[in-house]
Short mmCIF file of C-alpha atoms and ligand atoms in Angstrom, two decimals:
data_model
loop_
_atom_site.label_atom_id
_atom_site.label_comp_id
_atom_site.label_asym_id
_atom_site.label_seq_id
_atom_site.Cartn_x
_atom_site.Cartn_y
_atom_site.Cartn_z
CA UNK F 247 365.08 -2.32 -73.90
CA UNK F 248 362.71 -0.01 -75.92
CA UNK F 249 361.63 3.70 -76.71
CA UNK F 250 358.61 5.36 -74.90
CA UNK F 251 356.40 7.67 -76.81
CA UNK F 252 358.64 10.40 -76.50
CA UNK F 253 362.04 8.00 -77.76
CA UNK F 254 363.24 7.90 -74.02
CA UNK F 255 365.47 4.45 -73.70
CA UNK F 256 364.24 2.20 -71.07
CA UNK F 257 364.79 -0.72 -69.70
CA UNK F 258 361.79 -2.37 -68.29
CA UNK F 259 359.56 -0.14 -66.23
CA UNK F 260 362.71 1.90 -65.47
CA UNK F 261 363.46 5.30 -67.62
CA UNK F 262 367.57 5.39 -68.13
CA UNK F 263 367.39 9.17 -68.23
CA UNK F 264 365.27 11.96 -66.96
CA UNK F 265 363.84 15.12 -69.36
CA UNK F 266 364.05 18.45 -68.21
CA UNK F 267 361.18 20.61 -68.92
CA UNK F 268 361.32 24.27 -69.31
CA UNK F 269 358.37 26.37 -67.62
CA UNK F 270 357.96 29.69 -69.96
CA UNK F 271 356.26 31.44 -66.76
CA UNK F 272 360.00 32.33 -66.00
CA UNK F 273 361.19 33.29 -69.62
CA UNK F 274 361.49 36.95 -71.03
CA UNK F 275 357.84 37.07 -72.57
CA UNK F 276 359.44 40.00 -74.77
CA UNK F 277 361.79 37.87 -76.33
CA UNK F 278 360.29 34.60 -75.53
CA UNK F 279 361.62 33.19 -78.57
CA UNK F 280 365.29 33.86 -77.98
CA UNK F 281 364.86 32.72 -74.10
CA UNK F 282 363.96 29.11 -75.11
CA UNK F 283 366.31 29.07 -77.91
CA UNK F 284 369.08 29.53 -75.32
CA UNK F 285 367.70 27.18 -73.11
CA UNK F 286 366.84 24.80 -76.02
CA UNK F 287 370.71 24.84 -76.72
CA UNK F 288 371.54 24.47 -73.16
CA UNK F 289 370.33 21.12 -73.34
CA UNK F 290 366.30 20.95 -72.42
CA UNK F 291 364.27 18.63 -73.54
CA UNK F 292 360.94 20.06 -73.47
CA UNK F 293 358.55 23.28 -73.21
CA UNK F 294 356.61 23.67 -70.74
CA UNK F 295 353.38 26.25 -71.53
CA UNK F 296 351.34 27.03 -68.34
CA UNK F 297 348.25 28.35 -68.84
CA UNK F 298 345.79 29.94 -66.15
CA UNK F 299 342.69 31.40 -66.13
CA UNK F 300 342.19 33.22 -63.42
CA UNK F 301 339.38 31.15 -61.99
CA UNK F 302 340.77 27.50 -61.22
CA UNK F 303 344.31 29.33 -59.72
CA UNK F 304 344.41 32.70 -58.76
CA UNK F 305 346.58 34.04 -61.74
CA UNK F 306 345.91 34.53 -65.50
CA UNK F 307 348.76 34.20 -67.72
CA UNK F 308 348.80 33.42 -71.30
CA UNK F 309 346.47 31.71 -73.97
CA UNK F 310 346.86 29.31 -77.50
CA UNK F 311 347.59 32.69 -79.57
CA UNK F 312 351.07 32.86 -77.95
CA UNK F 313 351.48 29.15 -78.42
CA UNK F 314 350.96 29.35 -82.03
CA UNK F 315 353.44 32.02 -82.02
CA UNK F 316 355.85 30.17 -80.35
CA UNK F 317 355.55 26.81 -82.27
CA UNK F 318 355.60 28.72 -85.71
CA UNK F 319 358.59 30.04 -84.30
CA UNK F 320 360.37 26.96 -82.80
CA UNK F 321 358.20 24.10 -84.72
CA UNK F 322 360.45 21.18 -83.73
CA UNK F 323 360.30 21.49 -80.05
CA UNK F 324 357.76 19.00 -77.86
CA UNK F 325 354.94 21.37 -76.39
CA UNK F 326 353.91 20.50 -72.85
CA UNK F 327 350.66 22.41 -71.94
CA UNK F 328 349.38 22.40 -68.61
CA UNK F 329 345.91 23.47 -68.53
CA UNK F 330 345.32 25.24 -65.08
CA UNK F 331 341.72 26.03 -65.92
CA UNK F 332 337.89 25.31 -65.01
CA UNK F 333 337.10 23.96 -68.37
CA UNK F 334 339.67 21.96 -70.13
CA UNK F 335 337.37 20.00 -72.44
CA UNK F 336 336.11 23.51 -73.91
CA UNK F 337 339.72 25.06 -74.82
CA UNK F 338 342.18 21.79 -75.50
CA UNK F 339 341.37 22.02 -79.15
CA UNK F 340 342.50 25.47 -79.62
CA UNK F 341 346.17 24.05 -78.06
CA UNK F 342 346.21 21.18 -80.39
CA UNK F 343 345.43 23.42 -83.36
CA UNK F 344 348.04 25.66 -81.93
CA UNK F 345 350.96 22.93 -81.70
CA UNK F 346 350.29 21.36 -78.42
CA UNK F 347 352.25 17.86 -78.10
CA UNK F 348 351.13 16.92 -74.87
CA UNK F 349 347.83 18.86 -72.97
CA UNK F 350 347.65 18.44 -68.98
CA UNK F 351 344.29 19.05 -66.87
CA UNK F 352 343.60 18.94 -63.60
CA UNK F 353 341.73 16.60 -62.03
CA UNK F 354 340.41 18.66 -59.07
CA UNK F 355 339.29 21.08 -62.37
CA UNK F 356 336.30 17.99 -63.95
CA UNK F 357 336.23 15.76 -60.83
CA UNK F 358 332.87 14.37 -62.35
CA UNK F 359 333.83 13.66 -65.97
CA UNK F 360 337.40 13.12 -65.85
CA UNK F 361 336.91 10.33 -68.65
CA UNK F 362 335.11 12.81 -70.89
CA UNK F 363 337.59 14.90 -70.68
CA UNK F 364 340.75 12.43 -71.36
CA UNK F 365 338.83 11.56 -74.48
CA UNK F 366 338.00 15.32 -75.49
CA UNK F 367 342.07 15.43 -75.46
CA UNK F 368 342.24 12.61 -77.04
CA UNK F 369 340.44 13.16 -79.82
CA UNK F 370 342.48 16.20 -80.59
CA UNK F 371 345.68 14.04 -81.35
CA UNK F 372 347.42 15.13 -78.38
CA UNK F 373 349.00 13.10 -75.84
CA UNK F 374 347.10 13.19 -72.39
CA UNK F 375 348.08 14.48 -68.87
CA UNK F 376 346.59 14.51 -65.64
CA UNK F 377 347.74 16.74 -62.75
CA UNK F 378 347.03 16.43 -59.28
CA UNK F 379 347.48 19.48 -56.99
CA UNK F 380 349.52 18.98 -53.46
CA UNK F 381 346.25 18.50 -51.43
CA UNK F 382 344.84 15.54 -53.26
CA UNK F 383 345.66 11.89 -52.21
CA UNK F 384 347.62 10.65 -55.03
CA UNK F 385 344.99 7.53 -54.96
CA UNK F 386 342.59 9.96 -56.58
CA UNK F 387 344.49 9.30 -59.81
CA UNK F 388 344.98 5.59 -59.71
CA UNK F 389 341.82 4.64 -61.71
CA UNK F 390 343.14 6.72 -64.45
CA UNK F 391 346.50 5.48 -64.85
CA UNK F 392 345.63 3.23 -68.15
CA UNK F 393 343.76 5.99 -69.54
CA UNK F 394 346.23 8.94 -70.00
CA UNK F 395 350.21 8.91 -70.51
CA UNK F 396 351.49 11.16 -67.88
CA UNK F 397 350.68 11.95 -64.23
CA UNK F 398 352.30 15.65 -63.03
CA UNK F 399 352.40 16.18 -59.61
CA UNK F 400 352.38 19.19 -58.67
CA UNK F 401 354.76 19.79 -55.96
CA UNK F 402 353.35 23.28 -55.30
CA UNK F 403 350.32 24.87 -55.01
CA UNK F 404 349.77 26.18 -58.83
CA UNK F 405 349.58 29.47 -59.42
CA UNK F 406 352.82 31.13 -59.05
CA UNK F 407 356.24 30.31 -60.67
CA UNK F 408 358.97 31.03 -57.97
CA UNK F 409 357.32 28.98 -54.71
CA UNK F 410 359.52 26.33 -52.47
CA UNK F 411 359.40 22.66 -53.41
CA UNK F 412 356.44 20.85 -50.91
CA UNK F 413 358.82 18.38 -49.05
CA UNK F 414 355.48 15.82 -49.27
CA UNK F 415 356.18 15.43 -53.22
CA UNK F 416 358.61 12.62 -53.35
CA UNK F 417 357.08 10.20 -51.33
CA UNK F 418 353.70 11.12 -53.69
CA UNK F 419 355.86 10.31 -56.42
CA UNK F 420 356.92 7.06 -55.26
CA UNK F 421 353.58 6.01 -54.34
CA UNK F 422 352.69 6.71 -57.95
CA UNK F 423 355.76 4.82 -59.29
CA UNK F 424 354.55 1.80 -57.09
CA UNK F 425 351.59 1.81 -58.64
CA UNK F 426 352.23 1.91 -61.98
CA UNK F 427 354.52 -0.50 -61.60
CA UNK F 428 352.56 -2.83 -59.79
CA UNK F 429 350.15 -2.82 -62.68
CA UNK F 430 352.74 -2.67 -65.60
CA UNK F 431 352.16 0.29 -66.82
CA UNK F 432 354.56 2.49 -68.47
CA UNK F 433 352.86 6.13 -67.39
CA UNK F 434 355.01 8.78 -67.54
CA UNK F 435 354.98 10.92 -64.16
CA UNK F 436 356.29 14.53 -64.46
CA UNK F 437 357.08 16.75 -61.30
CA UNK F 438 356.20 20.83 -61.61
CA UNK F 439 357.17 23.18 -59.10
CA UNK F 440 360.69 24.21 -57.06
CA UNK F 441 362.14 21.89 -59.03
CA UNK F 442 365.97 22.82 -58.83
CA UNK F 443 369.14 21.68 -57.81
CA UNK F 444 368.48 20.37 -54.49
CA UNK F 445 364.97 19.20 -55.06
CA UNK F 446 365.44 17.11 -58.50
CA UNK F 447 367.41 14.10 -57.18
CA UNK F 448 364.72 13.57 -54.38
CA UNK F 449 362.47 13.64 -57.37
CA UNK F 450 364.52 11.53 -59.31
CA UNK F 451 365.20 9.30 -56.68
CA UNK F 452 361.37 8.91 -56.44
CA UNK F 453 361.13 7.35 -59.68
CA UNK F 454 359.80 10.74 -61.70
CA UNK F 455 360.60 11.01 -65.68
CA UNK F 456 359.96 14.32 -66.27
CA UNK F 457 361.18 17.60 -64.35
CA UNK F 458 359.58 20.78 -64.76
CA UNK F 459 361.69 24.06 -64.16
CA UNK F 460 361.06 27.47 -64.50
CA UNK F 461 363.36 30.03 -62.31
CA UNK F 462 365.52 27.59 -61.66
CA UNK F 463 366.34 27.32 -65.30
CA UNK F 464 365.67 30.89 -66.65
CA UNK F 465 367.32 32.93 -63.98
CA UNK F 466 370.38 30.10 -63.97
CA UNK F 467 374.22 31.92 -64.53
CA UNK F 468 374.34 28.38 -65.98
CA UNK F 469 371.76 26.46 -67.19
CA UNK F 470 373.30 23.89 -68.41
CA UNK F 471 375.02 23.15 -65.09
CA UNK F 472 371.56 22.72 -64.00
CA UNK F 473 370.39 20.88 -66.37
CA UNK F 474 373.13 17.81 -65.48
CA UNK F 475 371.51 17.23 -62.34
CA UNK F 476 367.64 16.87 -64.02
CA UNK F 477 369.44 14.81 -66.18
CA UNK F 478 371.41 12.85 -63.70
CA UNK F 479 369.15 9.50 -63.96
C1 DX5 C 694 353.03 26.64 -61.31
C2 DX5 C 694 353.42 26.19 -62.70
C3 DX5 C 694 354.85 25.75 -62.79
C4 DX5 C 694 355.82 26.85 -62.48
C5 DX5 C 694 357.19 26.30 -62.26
O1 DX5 C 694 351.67 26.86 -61.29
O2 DX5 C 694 352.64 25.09 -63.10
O3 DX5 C 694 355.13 25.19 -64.06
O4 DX5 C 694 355.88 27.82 -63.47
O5 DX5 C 694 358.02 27.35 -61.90
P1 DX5 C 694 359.17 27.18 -60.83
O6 DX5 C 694 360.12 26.15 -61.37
O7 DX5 C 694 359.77 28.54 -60.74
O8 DX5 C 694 358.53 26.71 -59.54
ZN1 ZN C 695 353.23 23.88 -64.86
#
């Protein structure tokens, strides 16, 4: 028994229970603050800031200024940033300095200096993340799974909050989970995308840790109904 990085019990390779990550792209950006609070008290365990750039997905959306809003606001909550953009290297420390936890790239973003820019987060202090979007083989990531301390797979194309759940992610997940447990690592692996009722146990069931959810979790009657099943591992 012991606690990952982010104090989740485990037992072995195996996490006990599941987080539930909260994707702002669904919250009330006019009262962004009060959104998260009530999902916050629902039960989530994490934030989850997208950020595009209109280049690497079709869709801009928000930058570190409204992070550093959000974290003055709320300074005790984990910030999950997932960095849908060209140039990750260039922006990262702006979301550290702006109360980043955890930043996420993509790897289709830097194929050709992936390592340079897992270090460029690293030397911010934050904790690293690599993405993979649906179309990449899952082995793309596999000689980076030492390196960084969460895989997201994205099971949708990213862009958009509001798309179906990609029926391939699960089995993507597993293969992942095989993986790092084949080579003892304890790499967390985070889905993002239709992530709801129906669609988290596959997930879970998969062997994910973390479960992003946006609609599914703003526009809930009741959230915290929702949140049992991310929470049912
Ligand atoms: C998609 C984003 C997701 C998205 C999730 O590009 O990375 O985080 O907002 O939203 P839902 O849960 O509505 O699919
Ligand atoms: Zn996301």
């Amino acid at each position: 028994m012991r606690m990952d990085k982010e104090g989740t019990v485990t037992k072995g390779v195996y996490t006990i229970m599941t987080k539930a990550a909260a994707s702002i792209l669904s919250a009330d950006l006019a009262n962004l603050q009060q959104d998260c609070t009530r999902l916050l008290n629902a039960g989530v365990d994490l934030l989850h800031f997208d950020v595009m750039d209109g280049h690497f997905v079709p869709n801009i959306s928000y930058g570190a200024p409204v992070l550093k809003c959000l974290h003055a606001a709320l300074p005790d909550v984990y910030y999950d940033v997932h960095l849908m953009i060209s140039d990750p290297a260039r922006y990262a420390p702006d979301f550290a300095a702006a109360g980043a936890s955890l930043i996420t790239f993509h790897l289709e973003a830097v194929p050709d200096t992936v390592d340079e820019v897992i270090a460029a987060i690293r030397a911010t202090g934050c904790k690293v993340g690599i993405s993979i979007r649906p179309g990449t083989p899952v082995e793309a990531v596999f000689p980076y799974i030492g390196a960084v301390d969460l895989i997201l797979v994205m099971s949708v194309e990213p862009g958009f909050g509001g798309q179906s759940f990609l029926p391939s992610a699960p089995a993507r997940i597993a293969a992942l989970r095989a993986e790092c447990d084949r080579r003892g690592c304890d790499t967390l692996l985070e889905v993002d995308g239709g992530v709801n009722t129906e669609t988290a146990p596959l997930c879970i069931e998969a062997g994910v840790d973390w479960l992003v959810a946006g609609s599914s979790l703003f526009h809930a009657a009741d959230p915290a109904a929702v949140l049992q099943v991310l929470h049912s591992k």
